[in-house]
Short mmCIF file of C-alpha atoms in Angstrom, two decimals:
data_model
loop_
_atom_site.label_atom_id
_atom_site.label_comp_id
_atom_site.label_asym_id
_atom_site.label_seq_id
_atom_site.Cartn_x
_atom_site.Cartn_y
_atom_site.Cartn_z
CA MET A 1 9.59 33.74 -22.86
CA SER A 2 10.86 30.50 -22.76
CA PHE A 3 8.44 27.08 -22.06
CA ILE A 4 10.48 25.96 -19.16
CA ASN A 5 12.61 26.45 -16.40
CA PHE A 6 15.77 25.18 -15.06
CA GLU A 7 17.15 24.88 -12.20
CA ILE A 8 19.47 22.84 -9.73
CA ASP A 9 19.43 22.13 -6.85
CA GLU A 10 21.71 20.00 -5.06
CA HIS A 11 21.52 17.16 -7.82
CA VAL A 12 17.70 17.20 -8.67
CA ALA A 13 16.49 19.02 -11.59
CA LEU A 14 13.56 20.74 -11.01
CA VAL A 15 11.71 21.74 -14.19
CA THR A 16 8.28 24.10 -14.46
CA MET A 17 6.27 24.41 -17.57
CA ASN A 18 6.04 27.90 -18.43
CA SER A 19 2.55 29.42 -20.01
CA PRO A 20 1.12 29.88 -16.80
CA SER A 21 -2.10 31.95 -18.87
CA THR A 22 -2.63 28.24 -21.32
CA ARG A 23 -2.53 26.88 -17.96
CA ASN A 24 0.57 25.25 -19.58
CA ALA A 25 -1.22 23.91 -22.75
CA LEU A 26 0.74 22.08 -25.69
CA GLY A 27 0.85 22.45 -29.23
CA THR A 28 3.37 23.93 -30.60
CA LEU A 29 7.79 22.89 -32.01
CA GLU A 30 8.73 25.38 -29.84
CA GLN A 31 7.19 23.67 -26.51
CA TYR A 32 8.53 19.74 -28.03
CA GLU A 33 12.43 21.60 -29.07
CA ALA A 34 12.45 22.79 -25.02
CA ILE A 35 10.68 19.59 -23.16
CA GLU A 36 13.75 17.33 -25.70
CA SER A 37 16.63 19.74 -25.28
CA VAL A 38 16.24 19.93 -21.26
CA CYS A 39 15.48 15.79 -21.17
CA ARG A 40 19.21 15.26 -23.15
CA ARG A 41 20.83 18.24 -20.91
CA ILE A 42 19.28 15.83 -17.94
CA SER A 43 20.65 12.61 -19.23
CA GLU A 44 24.63 14.44 -20.13
CA ASP A 45 24.82 16.23 -17.22
CA ARG A 46 26.22 12.89 -15.07
CA ALA A 47 25.91 15.28 -11.67
CA ILE A 48 21.90 15.15 -11.52
CA ARG A 49 20.93 12.09 -10.23
CA ALA A 50 16.79 12.74 -9.95
CA VAL A 51 14.16 15.99 -11.61
CA VAL A 52 11.41 16.31 -10.03
CA TRP A 53 9.02 18.53 -13.74
CA THR A 54 5.95 20.80 -12.57
CA GLY A 55 3.59 23.17 -14.03
CA ALA A 56 4.23 27.07 -13.36
CA GLY A 57 0.22 28.25 -12.50
CA ARG A 58 -2.39 26.54 -11.02
CA ALA A 59 -2.17 23.62 -13.69
CA PHE A 60 0.09 20.74 -14.03
CA CYS A 61 -0.67 20.75 -17.93
CA ALA A 62 -4.48 21.47 -19.74
CA GLY A 63 -2.98 18.95 -22.65
CA GLY A 64 -3.43 19.80 -25.93
CA ASP A 65 -3.97 23.15 -26.92
CA ILE A 66 -7.75 23.40 -28.01
CA LYS A 67 -7.33 26.48 -30.15
CA LEU A 68 -4.67 25.01 -32.45
CA MET A 69 -6.44 22.15 -32.67
CA ARG A 70 -9.77 23.92 -34.26
CA SER A 71 -7.28 26.15 -36.49
CA ARG A 72 -5.77 22.89 -38.24
CA SER A 73 -9.62 21.46 -37.95
CA LEU A 74 -10.47 23.79 -40.28
CA ASP A 75 -8.04 24.05 -42.59
CA PRO A 76 -9.19 23.09 -46.10
CA GLU A 77 -5.58 22.02 -46.92
CA LEU A 78 -4.89 19.83 -44.76
CA GLU A 79 -4.01 16.17 -45.36
CA PRO A 80 -4.25 13.38 -42.96
CA ILE A 81 -1.20 12.09 -44.28
CA GLU A 82 0.29 15.55 -42.64
CA ASP A 83 -2.01 15.13 -39.66
CA ARG A 84 0.22 12.08 -39.23
CA TYR A 85 3.54 13.43 -39.32
CA HIS A 86 2.08 16.99 -37.27
CA TYR A 87 1.88 13.89 -34.57
CA LYS A 88 4.86 11.96 -35.20
CA GLU A 89 7.63 15.06 -35.84
CA GLY A 90 5.54 17.08 -33.11
CA ILE A 91 4.32 15.65 -29.42
CA HIS A 92 5.55 12.39 -30.22
CA ARG A 93 8.73 14.35 -29.25
CA ILE A 94 7.44 14.48 -25.25
CA PRO A 95 7.38 10.50 -24.25
CA LEU A 96 10.52 9.52 -26.82
CA ALA A 97 12.33 12.07 -25.13
CA LEU A 98 10.59 12.59 -20.73
CA TYR A 99 9.42 8.20 -20.32
CA TYR A 100 13.98 7.80 -21.76
CA LEU A 101 14.89 10.06 -20.07
CA GLU A 102 18.46 8.06 -17.90
CA VAL A 103 17.24 9.69 -14.54
CA PRO A 104 14.18 9.44 -12.87
CA VAL A 105 11.24 11.59 -12.44
CA ILE A 106 8.74 12.89 -10.10
CA ALA A 107 5.57 14.53 -11.47
CA ALA A 108 4.48 16.79 -8.58
CA VAL A 109 1.41 17.28 -10.42
CA ASN A 110 -0.22 21.10 -9.19
CA GLY A 111 -3.68 21.30 -10.10
CA ALA A 112 -4.91 20.16 -13.95
CA ALA A 113 -3.85 17.42 -15.17
CA ILE A 114 -6.17 16.42 -19.00
CA GLY A 115 -5.77 14.77 -21.96
CA ALA A 116 -1.37 14.45 -22.84
CA GLY A 117 -1.68 16.52 -19.36
CA LEU A 118 -2.33 13.27 -17.35
CA ASP A 119 -0.01 11.78 -20.70
CA LEU A 120 3.16 13.23 -19.56
CA ALA A 121 2.86 13.12 -15.86
CA CYS A 122 2.45 8.73 -16.41
CA MET A 123 5.82 8.87 -18.42
CA CYS A 124 7.42 10.14 -15.38
CA ASP A 125 8.34 7.15 -12.55
CA ILE A 126 6.68 8.95 -9.55
CA ARG A 127 3.54 11.05 -9.21
CA ILE A 128 2.91 13.51 -6.77
CA ALA A 129 -0.57 14.80 -6.43
CA GLY A 130 -1.21 18.44 -4.69
CA GLN A 131 -5.10 17.88 -3.09
CA SER A 132 -6.19 20.33 -5.70
CA ALA A 133 -4.65 18.43 -8.08
CA THR A 134 -7.44 16.64 -11.37
CA PHE A 135 -6.39 14.34 -13.83
CA ALA A 136 -8.60 12.53 -17.10
CA GLU A 137 -8.01 10.77 -20.29
CA SER A 138 -9.94 13.36 -21.94
CA PHE A 139 -9.73 12.65 -25.25
CA VAL A 140 -12.34 11.08 -26.44
CA SER A 141 -14.62 14.22 -25.36
CA LEU A 142 -13.23 15.89 -28.21
CA GLY A 143 -13.30 13.37 -29.97
CA ILE A 144 -10.03 12.23 -30.74
CA ILE A 145 -8.44 9.74 -29.40
CA PRO A 146 -5.08 8.94 -27.12
CA GLY A 147 -2.88 10.35 -29.54
CA ASP A 148 0.59 10.95 -27.76
CA GLY A 149 1.06 7.85 -26.06
CA GLY A 150 -1.21 7.51 -23.77
CA ALA A 151 -2.93 3.89 -24.32
CA PHE A 152 0.50 2.52 -23.99
CA LEU A 153 1.17 4.60 -20.07
CA LEU A 154 -2.22 5.19 -18.89
CA GLN A 155 -3.28 0.43 -18.13
CA ARG A 156 0.84 -0.18 -16.92
CA LEU A 157 -0.24 2.44 -13.93
CA VAL A 158 -3.61 1.70 -13.12
CA GLY A 159 -4.39 -1.38 -14.66
CA SER A 160 -6.02 -2.47 -18.10
CA ALA A 161 -9.95 -2.14 -17.29
CA LYS A 162 -9.20 0.71 -14.65
CA ALA A 163 -7.84 2.55 -18.24
CA ALA A 164 -10.25 1.72 -20.48
CA GLU A 165 -12.34 3.59 -18.18
CA LEU A 166 -10.73 6.99 -18.16
CA THR A 167 -10.42 6.74 -21.27
CA TYR A 168 -13.75 5.99 -22.81
CA THR A 169 -15.70 8.25 -20.42
CA ALA A 170 -13.01 10.54 -20.18
CA ASP A 171 -14.32 11.64 -16.13
CA THR A 172 -11.59 14.05 -14.47
CA ILE A 173 -10.20 12.48 -10.73
CA THR A 174 -9.86 13.76 -7.86
CA ALA A 175 -6.23 13.67 -6.26
CA GLU A 176 -7.68 11.02 -3.97
CA GLU A 177 -9.51 9.14 -6.80
CA ALA A 178 -6.05 8.96 -8.37
CA LEU A 179 -4.45 8.09 -5.00
CA ALA A 180 -6.95 5.03 -5.13
CA CYS A 181 -5.86 3.91 -8.69
CA ASN A 182 -2.48 3.81 -8.38
CA LEU A 183 -1.87 7.01 -10.94
CA VAL A 184 -0.10 8.61 -7.76
CA SER A 185 1.97 7.44 -4.48
CA ARG A 186 0.44 10.00 -1.77
CA VAL A 187 -1.29 13.48 -1.81
CA VAL A 188 -0.12 15.99 -0.38
CA PRO A 189 -1.26 19.88 0.71
CA ASP A 190 -1.34 21.82 -2.39
CA GLU A 191 1.29 23.92 -0.56
CA GLU A 192 4.07 21.27 0.06
CA LEU A 193 3.53 19.71 -2.99
CA ILE A 194 7.09 21.15 -4.25
CA GLU A 195 9.09 20.56 -1.37
CA GLN A 196 8.17 17.04 -0.69
CA ALA A 197 8.64 16.45 -4.23
CA MET A 198 11.88 17.47 -3.52
CA GLN A 199 12.50 15.48 -0.64
CA LEU A 200 11.86 12.60 -2.38
CA ALA A 201 14.05 13.17 -5.31
CA LYS A 202 17.25 14.57 -3.28
CA ARG A 203 16.51 10.69 -1.11
CA ILE A 204 17.29 9.61 -4.08
CA ALA A 205 19.86 11.72 -4.85
CA ARG A 206 21.67 10.32 -2.04
CA ASN A 207 22.22 6.69 -4.20
CA PRO A 208 25.05 6.25 -6.84
CA PRO A 209 24.45 7.61 -10.34
CA HIS A 210 25.05 4.88 -11.98
CA ALA A 211 23.14 2.87 -10.32
CA LEU A 212 19.95 4.83 -10.48
CA ARG A 213 20.38 5.01 -14.30
CA MET A 214 20.94 1.29 -14.49
CA SER A 215 17.94 0.91 -11.98
CA LYS A 216 15.60 2.84 -14.58
CA ARG A 217 16.40 1.30 -17.53
CA LEU A 218 16.07 -1.86 -16.41
CA LEU A 219 13.01 -0.97 -14.81
CA ARG A 220 11.38 0.04 -17.93
CA GLU A 221 13.16 -2.51 -19.64
CA ALA A 222 10.89 -5.17 -17.40
CA GLN A 223 7.90 -3.66 -18.63
CA HIS A 224 7.77 -5.46 -22.29
CA ALA A 225 10.89 -8.48 -22.02
CA ARG A 226 10.05 -11.41 -21.42
CA LEU A 227 12.45 -12.62 -18.24
CA GLU A 228 15.43 -13.76 -19.49
CA THR A 229 16.17 -10.78 -22.04
CA VAL A 230 15.85 -8.97 -18.65
CA LEU A 231 18.00 -11.54 -16.16
CA GLU A 232 20.20 -11.32 -18.96
CA LEU A 233 20.41 -6.91 -18.90
CA SER A 234 20.93 -7.37 -15.06
CA ALA A 235 23.95 -9.29 -15.73
CA SER A 236 25.51 -6.86 -17.94
CA PHE A 237 24.23 -3.58 -15.58
CA GLN A 238 25.76 -5.95 -12.47
CA ALA A 239 29.15 -6.37 -13.74
CA LEU A 240 29.17 -2.67 -15.07
CA ALA A 241 27.67 -2.14 -11.19
CA HIS A 242 30.66 -3.74 -9.37
CA SER A 243 33.13 -1.95 -11.39
CA THR A 244 31.71 1.32 -9.88
CA LEU A 245 33.64 3.45 -7.64
CA ASP A 246 30.72 4.36 -6.07
CA HIS A 247 30.30 1.01 -5.51
CA LYS A 248 33.53 -0.09 -4.05
CA GLU A 249 33.49 2.86 -1.60
CA ARG A 250 30.31 1.98 -0.66
CA ILE A 251 31.02 -2.06 0.04
CA ASP A 252 33.99 -0.83 2.31
CA ALA A 253 31.80 1.82 4.42
CA ALA A 254 29.30 -1.31 5.02
CA VAL A 255 31.83 -3.24 5.90
CA ASN A 256 33.05 -1.63 7.86
CA ARG A 257 29.60 -0.75 9.84
CA LEU A 258 29.82 -4.26 9.93
CA HIS A 259 32.72 -5.15 11.02
CA PRO A 260 34.71 -2.72 12.27
CA LYS A 261 37.72 -3.05 12.85
CA ARG A 262 39.98 -3.44 16.43
CA GLY A 263 43.16 -1.29 18.02
#
């Protein structure tokens, strides 16, 4: 059974992590390759304008597979340097693929988003939570650190102090608490989660695809670049946007609405 289910509804891709028996826990190269592959497929399909990312069953993603962690910790032949490559060639493929995916991504968080599962949600552009969703940056409770980009991602969403609190305590917070600290943008009834996420994705997808992709890249770059750099990139992207057929058609329609021709 594939770890990733992939569907397209109009211009929106629905991506579902499909291992409900493990609560969509992460830990195998096959899973990382599946996520990397679907991100590549989405980026290469110009017809896709938005993505909804969710988990099958009762959890969004329970984080790292603790059984696999335990077996690695008990392996007497495993050298620390090999563990470094285990991360670089393994789970680090997820943030590099998902965070930099060109298309806007909405995480529809159903149930638990724990450890790497929380960080995966943070890689998305927008997070919507079902009422029963829970969140935890739980690494220190297992004696490890956020090894998949959480130290970079979480504080950009909730601020440095709140990210430190969540990271150092490993506390689990509710969907409402996640809303209060801006980790998610809305909380909806569980049974409406996918429907509302898809509705939002379709509102996004009504807009021209090239403008969406360049806007996302601009927002990502603006998180760490100097103002002058962002302005230069904005000028380049805007020059491209002005040349697209989408822009020409939409600006003509806007002018005609404001200044209708008189017969």
